Tab-separated table of C-alpha atoms in Angstrom:
chain	number	residue	atom	x	y	z
A	1	UNK	CA	14.648	30.754	13.562
A	2	UNK	CA	11.078	29.692	14.482
A	3	UNK	CA	10.054	26.176	13.580
A	4	UNK	CA	6.719	24.788	12.436
A	5	UNK	CA	5.381	21.310	12.019
A	6	UNK	CA	5.863	20.424	8.351
A	7	UNK	CA	2.346	18.938	8.315
A	8	UNK	CA	0.944	22.423	8.906
A	9	UNK	CA	1.547	22.966	5.190
A	10	UNK	CA	-1.047	20.455	4.053
A	11	UNK	CA	-0.711	18.196	1.023
A	12	UNK	CA	-2.949	15.254	0.057
A	13	UNK	CA	0.264	13.225	-0.074
A	14	UNK	CA	-0.041	13.051	3.721
A	15	UNK	CA	-2.660	10.371	3.088
A	16	UNK	CA	0.367	8.200	2.271
A	17	UNK	CA	1.284	8.329	5.970
A	18	UNK	CA	-1.954	6.487	6.682
A	19	UNK	CA	-1.388	4.112	3.754
A	20	UNK	CA	2.139	3.300	4.958
A	21	UNK	CA	0.912	2.452	8.449
A	22	UNK	CA	-1.786	0.240	6.950
A	23	UNK	CA	0.817	-1.501	4.836
A	24	UNK	CA	2.883	-2.297	7.914
A	25	UNK	CA	-0.216	-3.878	9.444
A	26	UNK	CA	-0.206	-6.246	6.462
A	27	UNK	CA	3.488	-7.102	6.937
A	28	UNK	CA	2.851	-8.308	10.490
A	29	UNK	CA	-0.183	-10.269	9.299
A	30	UNK	CA	2.124	-12.098	6.895
A	31	UNK	CA	3.781	-13.715	9.919
A	32	UNK	CA	0.461	-15.222	10.954
A	33	UNK	CA	-0.543	-16.022	7.387
A	34	UNK	CA	2.490	-18.129	6.602
A	35	UNK	CA	3.844	-19.310	9.956
A	36	UNK	CA	0.854	-20.775	11.796
A	37	UNK	CA	-1.626	-23.477	10.684
A	38	UNK	CA	-5.099	-22.362	9.606
A	39	UNK	CA	-6.727	-25.555	8.276
A	40	UNK	CA	-9.831	-25.161	6.134
A	41	UNK	CA	-9.333	-21.404	5.703
A	42	UNK	CA	-7.278	-19.321	3.308
A	43	UNK	CA	-6.321	-16.926	6.120
A	44	UNK	CA	-5.683	-17.333	9.869
A	45	UNK	CA	-8.322	-16.142	12.320
A	46	UNK	CA	-8.475	-15.484	16.057
A	47	UNK	CA	-9.080	-19.162	16.908
A	48	UNK	CA	-6.071	-20.296	14.859
A	49	UNK	CA	-3.852	-17.761	16.611
A	50	UNK	CA	-5.031	-18.787	20.073
A	51	UNK	CA	-4.515	-22.479	19.231
A	52	UNK	CA	-0.997	-21.785	17.967
A	53	UNK	CA	-0.230	-19.802	21.120
A	54	UNK	CA	-1.514	-22.571	23.408
A	55	UNK	CA	0.437	-25.285	21.603
A	56	UNK	CA	3.551	-23.297	20.681
A	57	UNK	CA	6.936	-23.030	22.320
A	58	UNK	CA	8.119	-19.739	23.870
A	59	UNK	CA	9.623	-18.567	20.558
A	60	UNK	CA	6.328	-19.137	18.727
A	61	UNK	CA	4.427	-17.382	21.493
A	62	UNK	CA	6.783	-14.410	21.357
A	63	UNK	CA	6.306	-14.212	17.574
A	64	UNK	CA	2.533	-14.211	17.972
A	65	UNK	CA	2.648	-11.461	20.592
A	66	UNK	CA	4.917	-9.289	18.428
A	67	UNK	CA	2.761	-9.863	15.344
A	68	UNK	CA	-0.488	-9.023	17.130
A	69	UNK	CA	1.069	-5.989	18.819
A	70	UNK	CA	2.420	-4.785	15.456
A	71	UNK	CA	-0.971	-5.221	13.817
A	72	UNK	CA	-2.749	-3.367	16.621
A	73	UNK	CA	-0.240	-0.496	16.752
A	74	UNK	CA	-0.046	0.190	13.035
A	75	UNK	CA	-3.779	-0.293	12.519
A	76	UNK	CA	-4.298	2.397	15.157
A	77	UNK	CA	-1.800	4.655	13.378
A	78	UNK	CA	-3.530	3.929	10.070
A	79	UNK	CA	-6.924	5.008	11.384
A	80	UNK	CA	-5.588	7.975	13.388
A	81	UNK	CA	-3.707	9.392	10.409
A	82	UNK	CA	-6.677	8.781	8.121
A	83	UNK	CA	-8.976	10.759	10.410
A	84	UNK	CA	-6.404	13.568	10.687
A	85	UNK	CA	-6.079	13.697	6.912
A	86	UNK	CA	-9.824	13.717	6.303
A	87	UNK	CA	-10.216	16.651	8.690
A	88	UNK	CA	-7.344	18.615	7.185
A	89	UNK	CA	-8.358	17.777	3.617
A	90	UNK	CA	-11.904	18.973	4.253
A	91	UNK	CA	-10.633	22.330	5.548
A	92	UNK	CA	-7.994	22.625	2.815
A	93	UNK	CA	-10.601	22.209	0.058
A	94	UNK	CA	-12.122	25.537	1.096
A	95	UNK	CA	-8.895	27.492	0.641
A	96	UNK	CA	-7.468	29.418	-2.304
A	97	UNK	CA	-4.473	27.075	-2.179
A	98	UNK	CA	-6.743	24.182	-3.168
A	99	UNK	CA	-8.157	26.139	-6.105
A	100	UNK	CA	-4.643	26.823	-7.366
A	101	UNK	CA	-3.648	23.196	-6.754
A	102	UNK	CA	-6.634	21.991	-8.789
A	103	UNK	CA	-5.293	23.685	-11.922
A	104	UNK	CA	-1.913	21.909	-11.839
A	105	UNK	CA	-0.552	18.445	-12.598
A	106	UNK	CA	-0.731	17.735	-8.871
A	107	UNK	CA	-4.543	17.628	-8.950
A	108	UNK	CA	-4.321	13.851	-9.416
A	109	UNK	CA	-2.776	13.611	-5.928
A	110	UNK	CA	-6.306	13.773	-4.491
A	111	UNK	CA	-6.569	10.076	-5.353
A	112	UNK	CA	-4.396	9.468	-2.297
A	113	UNK	CA	-7.719	9.855	-0.440
A	114	UNK	CA	-9.501	6.787	-1.920
A	115	UNK	CA	-6.164	4.953	-1.750
A	116	UNK	CA	-6.081	5.557	2.011
A	117	UNK	CA	-9.761	4.664	2.421
A	118	UNK	CA	-9.281	1.361	0.590
A	119	UNK	CA	-6.213	0.549	2.670
A	120	UNK	CA	-8.163	1.293	5.859
A	121	UNK	CA	-10.931	-1.141	4.850
A	122	UNK	CA	-8.319	-3.812	4.071
A	123	UNK	CA	-6.652	-3.122	7.414
A	124	UNK	CA	-9.999	-3.292	9.203
A	125	UNK	CA	-10.580	-6.763	7.799
A	126	UNK	CA	-7.212	-7.882	9.160
A	127	UNK	CA	-8.117	-6.469	12.581
A	128	UNK	CA	-11.333	-8.453	12.532
A	129	UNK	CA	-9.616	-11.697	11.569
A	130	UNK	CA	-6.950	-11.344	14.266
A	131	UNK	CA	-8.907	-9.974	17.211
A	132	UNK	CA	-12.615	-10.873	16.796
A	133	UNK	CA	-13.651	-14.381	17.951
A	134	UNK	CA	-15.987	-16.395	15.688
A	135	UNK	CA	-15.721	-13.850	12.860
A	136	UNK	CA	-15.321	-16.628	10.311
A	137	UNK	CA	-18.825	-17.903	11.142
A	138	UNK	CA	-20.377	-14.728	9.722
A	139	UNK	CA	-17.741	-13.858	7.143
A	140	UNK	CA	-20.002	-14.759	4.202
A	141	UNK	CA	-22.343	-11.966	5.272
A	142	UNK	CA	-19.443	-9.528	5.491
A	143	UNK	CA	-18.140	-10.119	1.967
A	144	UNK	CA	-21.053	-8.390	0.178
A	145	UNK	CA	-20.798	-5.459	2.600
A	146	UNK	CA	-17.072	-5.175	1.956
A	147	UNK	CA	-17.665	-5.259	-1.802
A	148	UNK	CA	-20.186	-2.433	-1.498
A	149	UNK	CA	-17.673	-0.404	0.528
A	150	UNK	CA	-14.899	-0.956	-2.015
A	151	UNK	CA	-17.248	-0.175	-4.877
A	152	UNK	CA	-18.197	3.123	-3.224
A	153	UNK	CA	-14.501	3.983	-2.808
A	154	UNK	CA	-13.925	2.988	-6.430
A	155	UNK	CA	-16.699	5.308	-7.595
A	156	UNK	CA	-15.112	8.145	-5.599
A	157	UNK	CA	-11.745	7.418	-7.223
A	158	UNK	CA	-13.313	7.359	-10.692
A	159	UNK	CA	-15.036	10.674	-10.015
A	160	UNK	CA	-11.838	12.321	-8.803
A	161	UNK	CA	-9.765	10.992	-11.675
A	162	UNK	CA	-12.523	11.932	-14.106
A	163	UNK	CA	-12.365	15.519	-12.839
A	164	UNK	CA	-8.618	15.588	-13.493
A	165	UNK	CA	-8.781	13.962	-16.932
A	166	UNK	CA	-11.817	15.997	-17.904
A	167	UNK	CA	-9.937	19.207	-17.173
A	168	UNK	CA	-6.643	18.395	-18.878
A	169	UNK	CA	-8.227	16.719	-21.920
A	170	UNK	CA	-10.732	19.492	-22.590
A	171	UNK	CA	-8.974	22.608	-21.304
A	172	UNK	CA	-5.364	21.495	-21.684
A	173	UNK	CA	-2.828	22.950	-19.300
A	174	UNK	CA	-1.031	19.748	-18.369
A	175	UNK	CA	2.585	20.761	-17.812
A	176	UNK	CA	4.677	18.031	-19.444
A	177	UNK	CA	7.938	19.622	-18.298
A	178	UNK	CA	6.773	19.467	-14.666
A	179	UNK	CA	5.739	15.828	-15.095
A	180	UNK	CA	9.326	14.716	-14.452
A	181	UNK	CA	8.344	12.070	-11.896
A	182	UNK	CA	5.991	9.096	-11.587
A	183	UNK	CA	3.406	11.011	-9.573
A	184	UNK	CA	0.731	10.361	-12.208
A	185	UNK	CA	0.933	6.648	-11.336
A	186	UNK	CA	-0.657	7.419	-7.940
A	187	UNK	CA	-4.201	7.087	-9.391
A	188	UNK	CA	-3.254	3.619	-10.674
A	189	UNK	CA	-2.150	2.704	-7.147
A	190	UNK	CA	-5.508	3.876	-5.796
A	191	UNK	CA	-7.475	1.770	-8.293
A	192	UNK	CA	-5.271	-1.250	-7.565
A	193	UNK	CA	-5.963	-0.946	-3.824
A	194	UNK	CA	-9.691	-0.893	-4.493
A	195	UNK	CA	-9.266	-3.873	-6.796
A	196	UNK	CA	-7.298	-6.013	-4.333
A	197	UNK	CA	-9.926	-5.430	-1.662
A	198	UNK	CA	-12.670	-6.264	-4.149
A	199	UNK	CA	-10.835	-9.499	-5.037
A	200	UNK	CA	-10.721	-10.773	-1.436
A	201	UNK	CA	-14.071	-12.634	-1.642
A	202	UNK	CA	-12.765	-14.480	-4.713
A	203	UNK	CA	-10.104	-16.048	-2.498
A	204	UNK	CA	-12.221	-16.599	0.609
A	205	UNK	CA	-15.921	-16.920	-0.183
A	206	UNK	CA	-17.600	-20.310	-0.534
A	207	UNK	CA	-20.261	-18.778	-2.790
A	208	UNK	CA	-19.594	-19.022	-6.515
A	209	UNK	CA	-21.876	-16.030	-7.097
A	210	UNK	CA	-19.979	-13.821	-4.660
A	211	UNK	CA	-16.624	-15.033	-5.966
A	212	UNK	CA	-17.707	-14.469	-9.579
A	213	UNK	CA	-18.876	-10.922	-8.859
A	214	UNK	CA	-15.630	-10.311	-6.977
A	215	UNK	CA	-13.536	-11.481	-9.935
A	216	UNK	CA	-15.528	-9.500	-12.491
A	217	UNK	CA	-15.475	-6.175	-10.643
A	218	UNK	CA	-11.882	-6.486	-9.450
A	219	UNK	CA	-10.808	-7.182	-13.040
A	220	UNK	CA	-12.162	-3.781	-14.061
A	221	UNK	CA	-10.010	-2.080	-11.445
A	222	UNK	CA	-7.028	-4.284	-12.363
A	223	UNK	CA	-7.158	-3.238	-16.010
A	224	UNK	CA	-7.921	0.406	-15.207
A	225	UNK	CA	-4.910	0.521	-12.912
A	226	UNK	CA	-2.618	-1.161	-15.440
A	227	UNK	CA	-3.633	1.142	-18.296
A	228	UNK	CA	-3.124	4.293	-16.239
A	229	UNK	CA	0.242	3.072	-14.947
A	230	UNK	CA	1.620	2.271	-18.407
A	231	UNK	CA	0.614	5.632	-19.880
A	232	UNK	CA	1.792	7.584	-16.827
A	233	UNK	CA	5.143	5.799	-16.779
A	234	UNK	CA	5.800	6.598	-20.434
A	235	UNK	CA	4.850	10.269	-19.975
A	236	UNK	CA	6.962	10.543	-16.814
A	237	UNK	CA	10.024	8.945	-18.395
A	238	UNK	CA	9.703	11.230	-21.420
A	239	UNK	CA	9.777	14.310	-19.196
A	240	UNK	CA	12.580	13.016	-16.976
A	241	UNK	CA	14.771	12.269	-19.974
A	242	UNK	CA	14.434	15.898	-21.033
A	243	UNK	CA	14.263	17.755	-17.716
A	244	UNK	CA	15.766	15.423	-15.131
A	245	UNK	CA	13.822	13.981	-12.200
A	246	UNK	CA	12.202	16.403	-9.783
A	247	UNK	CA	14.063	16.112	-6.453
A	248	UNK	CA	11.050	16.797	-4.242
A	249	UNK	CA	8.910	14.108	-5.889
A	250	UNK	CA	11.704	11.621	-6.655
A	251	UNK	CA	10.246	8.956	-4.283
A	252	UNK	CA	7.390	8.515	-6.769
A	253	UNK	CA	9.914	6.721	-9.014
A	254	UNK	CA	9.426	3.745	-6.669
A	255	UNK	CA	5.608	3.745	-6.721
A	256	UNK	CA	5.558	0.923	-9.260
A	257	UNK	CA	6.908	-1.411	-6.544
A	258	UNK	CA	3.771	-1.304	-4.326
A	259	UNK	CA	1.585	-1.206	-7.430
A	260	UNK	CA	3.043	-4.524	-8.593
A	261	UNK	CA	2.594	-6.138	-5.164
A	262	UNK	CA	-1.042	-5.070	-4.911
A	263	UNK	CA	-1.847	-6.165	-8.464
A	264	UNK	CA	0.035	-9.425	-7.839
A	265	UNK	CA	-2.053	-10.222	-4.751
A	266	UNK	CA	-5.173	-9.275	-6.703
A	267	UNK	CA	-4.290	-11.795	-9.422
A	268	UNK	CA	-3.422	-14.491	-6.855
A	269	UNK	CA	-6.789	-13.986	-5.180
A	270	UNK	CA	-8.546	-14.232	-8.510
A	271	UNK	CA	-6.590	-17.361	-9.426
A	272	UNK	CA	-7.688	-19.023	-6.191
A	273	UNK	CA	-11.315	-18.170	-6.917
A	274	UNK	CA	-11.037	-19.491	-10.482
A	275	UNK	CA	-9.590	-22.758	-9.153
A	276	UNK	CA	-12.097	-23.332	-6.340
A	277	UNK	CA	-15.281	-22.260	-8.098
A	278	UNK	CA	-14.718	-22.463	-11.844
A	279	UNK	CA	-12.256	-25.315	-12.375
A	280	UNK	CA	-9.422	-23.160	-13.708
A	281	UNK	CA	-6.424	-24.483	-11.780
A	282	UNK	CA	-3.196	-22.467	-11.960
A	283	UNK	CA	-0.905	-24.623	-9.799
A	284	UNK	CA	2.288	-23.893	-7.882
A	285	UNK	CA	4.328	-23.406	-11.037
A	286	UNK	CA	2.089	-20.599	-12.296
A	287	UNK	CA	2.222	-18.889	-8.913
A	288	UNK	CA	6.005	-19.171	-8.817
A	289	UNK	CA	6.221	-17.759	-12.338
A	290	UNK	CA	4.006	-14.773	-11.499
A	291	UNK	CA	5.674	-13.886	-8.206
A	292	UNK	CA	9.159	-14.314	-9.715
A	293	UNK	CA	8.392	-11.888	-12.518
A	294	UNK	CA	6.831	-9.347	-10.199
A	295	UNK	CA	9.701	-9.550	-7.722
A	296	UNK	CA	12.258	-9.248	-10.515
A	297	UNK	CA	10.522	-6.145	-11.862
A	298	UNK	CA	10.429	-4.668	-8.367
A	299	UNK	CA	14.169	-5.076	-7.893
A	300	UNK	CA	14.752	-3.431	-11.275
A	301	UNK	CA	12.578	-0.464	-10.292
A	302	UNK	CA	14.322	-0.187	-6.917
A	303	UNK	CA	17.693	-0.043	-8.653
A	304	UNK	CA	16.444	2.619	-11.076
A	305	UNK	CA	14.703	4.770	-8.467
A	306	UNK	CA	17.407	4.229	-5.868
A	307	UNK	CA	20.052	5.447	-8.303
A	308	UNK	CA	18.179	8.718	-8.824
A	309	UNK	CA	17.545	9.205	-5.094
A	310	UNK	CA	21.222	8.640	-4.276
A	311	UNK	CA	22.422	10.945	-7.062
A	312	UNK	CA	20.115	13.684	-5.790
A	313	UNK	CA	21.116	13.181	-2.154
A	314	UNK	CA	17.455	12.768	-1.228
A	315	UNK	CA	17.986	11.194	2.198
A	316	UNK	CA	20.445	13.886	3.273
A	317	UNK	CA	17.966	16.601	2.330
A	318	UNK	CA	14.511	15.246	3.203
A	319	UNK	CA	15.133	12.538	5.819
A	320	UNK	CA	18.067	13.881	7.803
A	321	UNK	CA	18.466	17.480	6.582
A	322	UNK	CA	16.515	20.675	7.083
A	323	UNK	CA	14.072	20.166	4.188
A	324	UNK	CA	10.762	18.358	4.490
A	325	UNK	CA	8.337	17.088	1.877
A	326	UNK	CA	5.124	15.113	2.269
A	327	UNK	CA	6.321	13.139	-0.749
A	328	UNK	CA	8.852	11.382	1.504
A	329	UNK	CA	5.994	9.172	2.700
A	330	UNK	CA	6.037	7.622	-0.790
A	331	UNK	CA	9.231	5.834	0.326
A	332	UNK	CA	7.351	3.635	2.802
A	333	UNK	CA	5.064	1.726	0.448
A	334	UNK	CA	7.889	0.316	-1.742
A	335	UNK	CA	9.691	-1.223	1.239
A	336	UNK	CA	6.455	-2.616	2.638
A	337	UNK	CA	5.472	-3.985	-0.766
A	338	UNK	CA	8.858	-5.618	-1.281
A	339	UNK	CA	8.592	-7.373	2.092
A	340	UNK	CA	5.088	-8.652	1.325
A	341	UNK	CA	5.980	-9.805	-2.194
A	342	UNK	CA	9.024	-11.693	-0.870
A	343	UNK	CA	6.741	-13.517	1.560
A	344	UNK	CA	4.379	-14.534	-1.251
A	345	UNK	CA	7.278	-15.473	-3.542
A	346	UNK	CA	8.749	-17.673	-0.815
A	347	UNK	CA	5.647	-19.274	0.653
A	348	UNK	CA	3.229	-19.476	-2.279
A	349	UNK	CA	5.988	-19.870	-4.867
A	350	UNK	CA	9.194	-21.562	-3.740
A	351	UNK	CA	7.730	-23.640	-0.901
A	352	UNK	CA	4.644	-24.863	-2.761
A	353	UNK	CA	6.748	-25.659	-5.835
A	354	UNK	CA	8.988	-27.821	-3.656
A	355	UNK	CA	12.129	-25.748	-4.231
A	356	UNK	CA	12.531	-24.619	-0.612
A	357	UNK	CA	11.609	-26.582	2.511
A	358	UNK	CA	9.222	-24.770	4.825
A	359	UNK	CA	11.087	-23.629	7.947
A	360	UNK	CA	14.410	-24.845	6.536
A	361	UNK	CA	17.623	-22.804	6.390
A	362	UNK	CA	16.925	-21.298	2.950
A	363	UNK	CA	13.395	-20.460	4.100
A	364	UNK	CA	14.634	-18.426	7.042
A	365	UNK	CA	17.360	-16.709	5.004
A	366	UNK	CA	14.783	-15.346	2.542
A	367	UNK	CA	12.369	-14.595	5.371
A	368	UNK	CA	15.100	-12.607	7.132
A	369	UNK	CA	15.428	-10.393	4.042
A	370	UNK	CA	11.674	-9.767	4.047
A	371	UNK	CA	11.725	-8.928	7.759
A	372	UNK	CA	14.716	-6.617	7.274
A	373	UNK	CA	12.736	-4.642	4.671
A	374	UNK	CA	9.729	-4.640	7.001
A	375	UNK	CA	11.576	-3.241	10.005
A	376	UNK	CA	13.452	-0.718	7.883
A	377	UNK	CA	10.018	0.681	7.012
A	378	UNK	CA	8.945	0.617	10.661
A	379	UNK	CA	11.971	2.798	11.399
A	380	UNK	CA	11.191	5.071	8.440
A	381	UNK	CA	7.563	5.544	9.499
A	382	UNK	CA	8.607	6.528	13.005
A	383	UNK	CA	11.269	8.882	11.615
A	384	UNK	CA	8.886	10.616	9.206
A	385	UNK	CA	6.083	10.882	11.743
A	386	UNK	CA	8.468	12.541	14.180
A	387	UNK	CA	9.724	14.952	11.504
A	388	UNK	CA	6.336	15.856	10.053
A	389	UNK	CA	3.956	15.650	12.988
A	390	UNK	CA	6.412	16.598	15.713
A	391	UNK	CA	8.419	19.826	15.708
A	392	UNK	CA	11.881	19.095	14.279
A	393	UNK	CA	14.598	21.556	15.192
A	394	UNK	CA	15.443	24.037	12.499
A	395	UNK	CA	13.191	22.397	9.919
A	396	UNK	CA	10.868	24.409	7.731
A	397	UNK	CA	8.020	22.925	5.711
A	398	UNK	CA	8.415	22.840	1.949
A	399	UNK	CA	5.067	23.176	0.123
A	400	UNK	CA	4.369	20.150	-2.069
A	401	UNK	CA	4.364	20.894	-5.767
């Protein structure tokens, strides 16, 4: 039987391959963020990394090399897969398949494009911090440019989602029976990614004006994302209760996990800006409370979604079997998000609240769990890329619904 690359049957969900790689870039940055000193700055930069390398023992130096190599590799994958997707998406838009797609529930999947663009901008900022000397000296000039970029991506996302809502709310045709997944939460994820990028200056800028604009605009995307997610979750659950979860799109049941991490970081960035510039201090207790609630909700969602995936035998079919679906890339973001949220819960929550000693035994036990989730997703990315962009034996592409 002849074989084809599954990616030859294009779906906008392949943008999630780029998003997943970008997310792994963030997980390696967490090592630098929380393990090396960066006095006077909210994030580590090239000079901090070089100082830590010069003063560190061999274990510290090895960690820094692995972290920087991981950031470089997955940032490259992020950009490469984004470019591939943009080229394929542009060609796909001119086909009859796209016209048919645009009249279905799946039309909202096009918001994977601004999601990937926003992730790429966030990843680009990390690349600059880690590899560009003296970047911090001009960072105040970069913040307004970054805000303009995120705003442009946000406008694109609003336009795309407006096209979808405008069609279904004026013409009808939304298939509630086929909405037996959480795929309609994808637009919320896209808006949250724009929002977290827009909130970065609130956490890092020394200008109250820039920080204030950052907080105001990011709040719009925060609330837009939350509203869409709540409505989409209710509609999806209603359909699943009646029709069962769709096997091909079952990974979307976990999309709330990365959504919560991104919105959590957005709120933490805003809280920092409120404290530094506007005298609204939140304190370690508030941070611990927020991250605890978010992490607890994530574990609940993982149990719920994991139960469905196991019952359906998803891994045996779409990860190790003969079937392929672009929707499998939706499995990467939850693992990445869990790893990142655990790092924030530990370092900004437990450590700052004085519950866990930094670099103590409990610290490394929790960190090991975060790293286990991180490297499980590294393995999954490599597996999926080989299956979808290589030529797996005996595997045929399954068109995304």
